[in-house]
Coordinates of C-alpha atoms in Angstrom, one line a residue:
X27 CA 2.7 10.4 31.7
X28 CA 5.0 7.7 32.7
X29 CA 4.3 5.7 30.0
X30 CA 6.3 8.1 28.0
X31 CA 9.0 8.6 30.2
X32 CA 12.6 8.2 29.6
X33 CA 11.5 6.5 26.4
X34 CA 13.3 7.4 23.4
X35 CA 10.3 8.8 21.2
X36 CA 9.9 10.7 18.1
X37 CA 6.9 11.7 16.9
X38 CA 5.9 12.4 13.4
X39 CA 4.2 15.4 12.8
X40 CA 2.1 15.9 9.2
X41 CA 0.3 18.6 9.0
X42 CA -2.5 18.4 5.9
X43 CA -4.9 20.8 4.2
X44 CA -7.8 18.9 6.0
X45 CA -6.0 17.1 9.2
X46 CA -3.1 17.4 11.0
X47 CA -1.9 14.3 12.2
X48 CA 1.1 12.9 14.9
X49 CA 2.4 9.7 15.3
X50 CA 4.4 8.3 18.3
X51 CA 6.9 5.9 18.1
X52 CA 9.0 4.7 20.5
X53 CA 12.7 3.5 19.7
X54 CA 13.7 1.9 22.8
X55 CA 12.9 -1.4 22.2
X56 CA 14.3 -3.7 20.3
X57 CA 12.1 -2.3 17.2
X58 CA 10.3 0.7 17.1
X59 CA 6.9 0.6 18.5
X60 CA 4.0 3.1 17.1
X61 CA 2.9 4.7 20.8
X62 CA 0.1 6.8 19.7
X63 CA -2.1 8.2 17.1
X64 CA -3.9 11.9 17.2
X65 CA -5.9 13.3 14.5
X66 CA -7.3 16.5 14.9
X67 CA -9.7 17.7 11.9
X68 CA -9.0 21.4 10.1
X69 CA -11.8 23.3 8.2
X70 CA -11.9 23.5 5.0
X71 CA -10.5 27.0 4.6
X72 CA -7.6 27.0 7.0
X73 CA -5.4 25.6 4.2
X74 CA -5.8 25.6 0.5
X75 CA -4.1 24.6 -2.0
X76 CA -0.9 24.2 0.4
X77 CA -1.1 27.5 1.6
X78 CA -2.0 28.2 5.3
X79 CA -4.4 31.0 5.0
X80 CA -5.0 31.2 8.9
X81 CA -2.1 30.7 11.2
X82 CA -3.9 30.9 14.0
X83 CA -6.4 27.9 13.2
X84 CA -3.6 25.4 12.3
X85 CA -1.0 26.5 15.3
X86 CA -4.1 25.8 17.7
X87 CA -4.6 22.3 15.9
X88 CA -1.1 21.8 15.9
X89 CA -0.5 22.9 19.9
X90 CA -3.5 20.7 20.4
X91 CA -2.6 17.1 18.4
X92 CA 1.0 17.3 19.9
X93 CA -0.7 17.7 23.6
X94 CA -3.1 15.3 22.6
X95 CA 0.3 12.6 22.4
X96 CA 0.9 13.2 25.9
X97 CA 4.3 12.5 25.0
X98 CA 7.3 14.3 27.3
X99 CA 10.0 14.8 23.9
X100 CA 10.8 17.5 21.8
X101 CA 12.2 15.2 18.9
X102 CA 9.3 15.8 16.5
X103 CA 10.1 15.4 12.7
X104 CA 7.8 17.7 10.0
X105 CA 7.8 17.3 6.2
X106 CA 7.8 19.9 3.2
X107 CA 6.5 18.7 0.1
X108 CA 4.7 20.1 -3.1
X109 CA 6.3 21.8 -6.4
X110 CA 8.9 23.5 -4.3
X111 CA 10.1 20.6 -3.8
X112 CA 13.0 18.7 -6.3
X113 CA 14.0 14.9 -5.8
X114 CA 16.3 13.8 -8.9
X115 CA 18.4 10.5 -9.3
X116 CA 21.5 12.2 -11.2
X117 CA 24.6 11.0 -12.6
X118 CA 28.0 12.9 -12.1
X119 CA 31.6 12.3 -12.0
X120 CA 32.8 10.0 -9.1
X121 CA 34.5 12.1 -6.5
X122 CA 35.0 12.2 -2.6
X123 CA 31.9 12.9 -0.8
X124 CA 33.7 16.7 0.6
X125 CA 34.5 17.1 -3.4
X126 CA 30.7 16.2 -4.4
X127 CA 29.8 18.4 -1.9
X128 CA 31.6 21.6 -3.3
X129 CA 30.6 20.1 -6.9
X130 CA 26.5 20.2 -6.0
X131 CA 25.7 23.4 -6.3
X132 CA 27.1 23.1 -10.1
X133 CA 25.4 20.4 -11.0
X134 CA 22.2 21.7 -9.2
X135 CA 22.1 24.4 -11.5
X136 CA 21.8 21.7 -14.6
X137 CA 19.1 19.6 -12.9
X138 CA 16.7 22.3 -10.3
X139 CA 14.8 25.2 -12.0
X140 CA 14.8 27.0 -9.1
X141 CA 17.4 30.5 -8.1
X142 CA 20.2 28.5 -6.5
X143 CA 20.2 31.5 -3.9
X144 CA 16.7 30.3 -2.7
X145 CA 17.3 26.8 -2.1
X146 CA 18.1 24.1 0.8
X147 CA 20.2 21.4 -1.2
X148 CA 21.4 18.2 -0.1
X149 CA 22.4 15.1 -1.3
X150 CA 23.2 11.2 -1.2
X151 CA 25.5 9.2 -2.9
X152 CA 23.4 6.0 -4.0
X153 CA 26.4 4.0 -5.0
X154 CA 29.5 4.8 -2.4
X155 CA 31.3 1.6 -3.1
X156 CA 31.1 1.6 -7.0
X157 CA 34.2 1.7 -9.2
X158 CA 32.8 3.4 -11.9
X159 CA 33.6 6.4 -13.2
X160 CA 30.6 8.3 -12.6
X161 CA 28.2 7.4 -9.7
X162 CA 24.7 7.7 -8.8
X163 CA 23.3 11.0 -6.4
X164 CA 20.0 11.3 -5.2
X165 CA 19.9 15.0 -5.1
X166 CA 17.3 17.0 -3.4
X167 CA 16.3 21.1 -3.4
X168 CA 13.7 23.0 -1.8
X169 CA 12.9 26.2 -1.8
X170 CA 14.1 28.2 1.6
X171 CA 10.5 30.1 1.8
X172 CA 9.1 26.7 2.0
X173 CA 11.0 25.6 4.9
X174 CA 11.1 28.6 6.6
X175 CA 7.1 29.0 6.4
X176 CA 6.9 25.6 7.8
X177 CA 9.4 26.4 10.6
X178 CA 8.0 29.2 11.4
X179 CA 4.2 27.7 11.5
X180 CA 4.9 24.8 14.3
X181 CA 7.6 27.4 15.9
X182 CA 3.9 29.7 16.2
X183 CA 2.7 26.3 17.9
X184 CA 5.3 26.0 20.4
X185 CA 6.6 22.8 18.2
X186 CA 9.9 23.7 16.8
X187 CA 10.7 21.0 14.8
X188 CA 14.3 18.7 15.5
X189 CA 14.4 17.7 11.7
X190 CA 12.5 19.0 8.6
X191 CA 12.3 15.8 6.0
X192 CA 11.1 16.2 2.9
X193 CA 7.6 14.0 2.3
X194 CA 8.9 11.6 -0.4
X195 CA 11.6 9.9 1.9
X196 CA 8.7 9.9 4.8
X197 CA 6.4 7.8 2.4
X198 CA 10.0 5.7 1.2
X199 CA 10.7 4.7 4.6
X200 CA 7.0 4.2 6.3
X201 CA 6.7 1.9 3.0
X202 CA 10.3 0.1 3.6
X203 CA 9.4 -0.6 6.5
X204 CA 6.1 -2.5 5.9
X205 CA 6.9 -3.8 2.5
X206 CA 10.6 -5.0 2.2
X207 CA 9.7 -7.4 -0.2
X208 CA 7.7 -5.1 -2.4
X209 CA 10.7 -2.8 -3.2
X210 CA 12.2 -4.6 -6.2
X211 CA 11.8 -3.2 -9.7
X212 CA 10.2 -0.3 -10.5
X213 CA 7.0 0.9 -8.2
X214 CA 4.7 4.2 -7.7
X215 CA 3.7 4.9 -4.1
X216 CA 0.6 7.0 -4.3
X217 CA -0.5 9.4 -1.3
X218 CA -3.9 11.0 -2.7
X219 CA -4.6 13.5 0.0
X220 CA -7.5 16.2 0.8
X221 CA -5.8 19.0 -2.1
X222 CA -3.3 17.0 -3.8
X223 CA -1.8 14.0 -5.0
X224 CA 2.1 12.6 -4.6
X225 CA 3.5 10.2 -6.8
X226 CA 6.8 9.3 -5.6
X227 CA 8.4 6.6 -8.2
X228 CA 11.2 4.4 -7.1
X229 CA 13.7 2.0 -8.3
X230 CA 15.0 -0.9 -6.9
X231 CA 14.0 1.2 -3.7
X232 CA 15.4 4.4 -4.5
X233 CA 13.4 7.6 -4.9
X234 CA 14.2 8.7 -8.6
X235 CA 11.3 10.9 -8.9
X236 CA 8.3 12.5 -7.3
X237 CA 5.4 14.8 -8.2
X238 CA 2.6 16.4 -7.5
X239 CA -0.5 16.3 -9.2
X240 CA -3.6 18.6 -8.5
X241 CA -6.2 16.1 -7.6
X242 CA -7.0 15.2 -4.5
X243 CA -10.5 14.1 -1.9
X244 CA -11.7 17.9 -2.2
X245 CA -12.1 17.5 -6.0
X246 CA -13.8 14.1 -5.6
X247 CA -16.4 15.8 -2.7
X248 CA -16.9 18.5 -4.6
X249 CA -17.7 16.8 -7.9
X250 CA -20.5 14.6 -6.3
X251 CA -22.1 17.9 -4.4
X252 CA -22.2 20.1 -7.5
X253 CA -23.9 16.9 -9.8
X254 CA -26.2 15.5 -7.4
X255 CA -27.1 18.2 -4.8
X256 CA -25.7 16.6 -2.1
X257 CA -24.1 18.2 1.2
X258 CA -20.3 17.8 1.9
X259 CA -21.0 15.6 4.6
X260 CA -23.3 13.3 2.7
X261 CA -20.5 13.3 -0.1
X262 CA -17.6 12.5 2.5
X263 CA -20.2 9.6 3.8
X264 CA -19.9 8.2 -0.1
X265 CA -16.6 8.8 -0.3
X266 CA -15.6 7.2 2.9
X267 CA -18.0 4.3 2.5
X268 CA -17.3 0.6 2.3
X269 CA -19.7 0.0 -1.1
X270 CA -18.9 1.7 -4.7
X271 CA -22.1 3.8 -4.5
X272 CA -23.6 4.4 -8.2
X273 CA -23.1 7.6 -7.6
X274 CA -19.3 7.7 -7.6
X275 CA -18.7 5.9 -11.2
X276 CA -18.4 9.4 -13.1
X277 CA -16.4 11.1 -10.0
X278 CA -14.1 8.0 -10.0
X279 CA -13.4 8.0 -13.8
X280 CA -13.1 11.5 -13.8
X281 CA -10.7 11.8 -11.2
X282 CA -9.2 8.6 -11.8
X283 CA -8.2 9.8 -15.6
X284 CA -6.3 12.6 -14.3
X285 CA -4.4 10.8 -11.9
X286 CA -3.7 8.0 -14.3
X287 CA -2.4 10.8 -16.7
X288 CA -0.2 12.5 -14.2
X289 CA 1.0 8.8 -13.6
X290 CA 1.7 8.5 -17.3
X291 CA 3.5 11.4 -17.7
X292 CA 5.8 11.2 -15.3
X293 CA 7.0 7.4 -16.6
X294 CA 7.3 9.2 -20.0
X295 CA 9.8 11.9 -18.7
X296 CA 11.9 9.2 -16.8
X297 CA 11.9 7.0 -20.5
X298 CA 13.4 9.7 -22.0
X299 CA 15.8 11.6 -19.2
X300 CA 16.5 8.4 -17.3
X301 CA 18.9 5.5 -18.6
X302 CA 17.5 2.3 -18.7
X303 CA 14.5 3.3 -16.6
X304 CA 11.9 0.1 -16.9
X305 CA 8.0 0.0 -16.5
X306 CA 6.7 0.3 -13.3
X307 CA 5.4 -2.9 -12.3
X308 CA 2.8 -2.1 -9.4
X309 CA 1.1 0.8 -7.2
X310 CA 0.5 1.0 -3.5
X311 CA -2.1 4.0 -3.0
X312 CA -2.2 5.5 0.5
X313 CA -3.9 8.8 1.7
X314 CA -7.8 9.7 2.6
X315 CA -8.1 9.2 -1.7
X316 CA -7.0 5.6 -1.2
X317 CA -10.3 4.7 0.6
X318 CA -12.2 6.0 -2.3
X319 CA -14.4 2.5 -3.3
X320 CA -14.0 1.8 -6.4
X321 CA -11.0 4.2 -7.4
X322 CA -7.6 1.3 -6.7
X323 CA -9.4 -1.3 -9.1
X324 CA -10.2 1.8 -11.4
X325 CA -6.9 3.0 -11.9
X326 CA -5.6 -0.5 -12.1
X327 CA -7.3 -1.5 -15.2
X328 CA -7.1 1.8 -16.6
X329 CA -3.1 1.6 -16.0
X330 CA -3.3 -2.2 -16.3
X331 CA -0.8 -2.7 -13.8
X332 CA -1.8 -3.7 -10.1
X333 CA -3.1 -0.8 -7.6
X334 CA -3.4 -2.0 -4.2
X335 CA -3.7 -0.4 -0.8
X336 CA -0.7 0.8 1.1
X337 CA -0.9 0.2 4.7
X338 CA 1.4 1.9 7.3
X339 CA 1.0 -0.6 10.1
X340 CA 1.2 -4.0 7.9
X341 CA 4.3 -4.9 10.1
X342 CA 4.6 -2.1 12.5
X343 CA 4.2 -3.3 16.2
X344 CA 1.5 -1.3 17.8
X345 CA 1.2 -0.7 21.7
X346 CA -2.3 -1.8 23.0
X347 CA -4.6 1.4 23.7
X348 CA -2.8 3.6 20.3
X349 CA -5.3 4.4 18.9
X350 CA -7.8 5.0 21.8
X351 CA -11.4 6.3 20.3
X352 CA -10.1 5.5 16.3
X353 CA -11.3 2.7 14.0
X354 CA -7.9 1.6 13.1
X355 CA -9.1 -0.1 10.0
X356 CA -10.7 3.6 8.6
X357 CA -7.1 5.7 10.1
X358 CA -4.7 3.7 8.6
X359 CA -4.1 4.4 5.2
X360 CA -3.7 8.2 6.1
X361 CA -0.7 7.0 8.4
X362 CA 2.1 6.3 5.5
X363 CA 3.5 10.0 6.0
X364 CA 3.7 10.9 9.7
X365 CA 4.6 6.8 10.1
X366 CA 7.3 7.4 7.7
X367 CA 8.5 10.7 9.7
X368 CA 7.8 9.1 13.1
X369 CA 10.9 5.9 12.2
X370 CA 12.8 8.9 12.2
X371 CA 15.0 8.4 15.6
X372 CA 16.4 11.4 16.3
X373 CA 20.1 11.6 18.0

């Protein structure tokens, strides 16, 4: 346990419908270091669909992965995400930041469809400095039942959370980090995870919009058990292989097509609700769906726009013994989120 001691360390926790997953990283040095990695695996039926259907399963998994760290700190960072979720880029009269403040819960009521009794708002001013008279907010609602539930949950766990971030801005800054160059124009960062899929689009680096969409690596294993008789471990074998399998072709295209719809979609609202919002010019897919074979190249030429593999330690350091017992090359690209919470330094 010295290792971690009087280290400044955050850990990232992300807790999934099929894994729950903490990252350490250690802000002492002169750049932030990635510690450890713990990945503890949930059944199938502990959480569906987003919803934790037993508490018990996924406070034990929890309790476990943070002991797992072996890390002395209690600055651990958790996420909400999903439809209860709003991130807008909105324009509004330029005003002091106390004045915006009072202002927000006004102009919330134009841009969330949500009761604005029920909701956690917050807000950033994306152009402090302008001269303009109106200026650029990033404003951002969730539902108080969502946070709540999730407080609650890792509070069950004996986890209590020092920040609650909101996944979009986890994925933004794991990505920043590792691809400064990449955040010009307009790109899509895709997490394709075990229930669902998040598209978070930004712009010139800014979040402007995100989204859910209802596919994820259950829909693909599922597909290939009910049309060739398979078992789910023979199907997550496929899925996680390192050759496009035969068998995959109609789950990919399938599955693809309804990603690349939900992609489509949600450029078409921005063209129309956002001024002089471009094309997006490029993809970077992360998530257990981004190991898919097959599915990137699939979705490129179907979007015809690159797709390419988002990975959370391209220019992270990484202390030697991490990642202990875990093929770094297969863990990876389900690392954007709790990376992306983990850079988090907590005061």
């Amino acid at each position: 346990m010295a290792l971690f001691g009087r280290k400044k360390l955050t850990i990232g926790l992300d807790v999934g419908s099929g894994l729950v997953k903490a990252v350490v990283i250690d802000h002492s040095g002169p750049v932030p270091e990635l510690a450890k990695v713990v990945i503890t695996p949930l059944n199938d039926t502990a959480i569906v669909e987003g919803e934790v259907m037993d508490h018990g399963i996924v406070a034990d998994a929890i309790r476990q992965t943070i002991a797992a760290t072996g890390a002395k700190t209690k600055n651990i960072v958790a996420a909400v995400g999903g439809r209860d979720v709003i991130v807008k880029k909105i324009q509004m009269e330029r005003v002091k930041e106390q004045q915006a403040r009072e202002l927000m819960r006004w102009e919330a009521e134009q841009h969330v469809p949500f009761d604005m009794d029920s909701v956690e708002l917050d807000f950033q001013v994306l152009d402090p400095d302008g001269d303009g008279l109106d200026m650029s907010v990033l404003l951002v609602a969730a539902k108080r039942d969502l946070v709540e539930a999730k407080q609650s949950l890792l509070t069950e766990a004996g986890a209590s959370p020092a920040v609650i971030d909101v996944d979009a801005f986890a994925l933004h800054n794991a990505f920043e980090a590792n691809y400064p160059e990449a955040l010009t124009g307009t790109i899509a960062l895709l997490n394709i995870g075990n229930e669902a899929t998040n598209l978070n689009i930004l712009d010139e680096g800014v979040p402007i919009l995100t989204r859910d969409l209802g596919v994820g690596t259950r829909r693909f294993r599922e597909d290939l058990q009910r049309e060739n008789g398979m078992s789910a471990e023979d199907a997550e074998d496929l899925l996680r292989g390192y050759d496009r399998h035969p068998m995959l072709d109609g789950v990919v295209s399938m599955r693809g097509e309804e990603i690349a719809i939900g992609m489509e979609r949600a450029a078409t609202f921005l063209s129309t609700s956002q001024r002089n919002f471009g094309t997006i010019r490029a993809v970077y897919a992360c998530g257990g769906g981004a190991r898919v074979p097959g599915l990137l190249p699939w979705l490129s030429d179907r979007l015809r726009i690159p797709v390419q593999p988002a990975n959370a330690l391209a220019k992270l350091a990484v202390r030697e013994g991490a990642f202990e017992f875990l093929s770094t090359d297969e863990v990876a690209p389900l690392l954007m989120l709790p990376v992306g919470l983990a850079l988090r330094a907590v005061a």
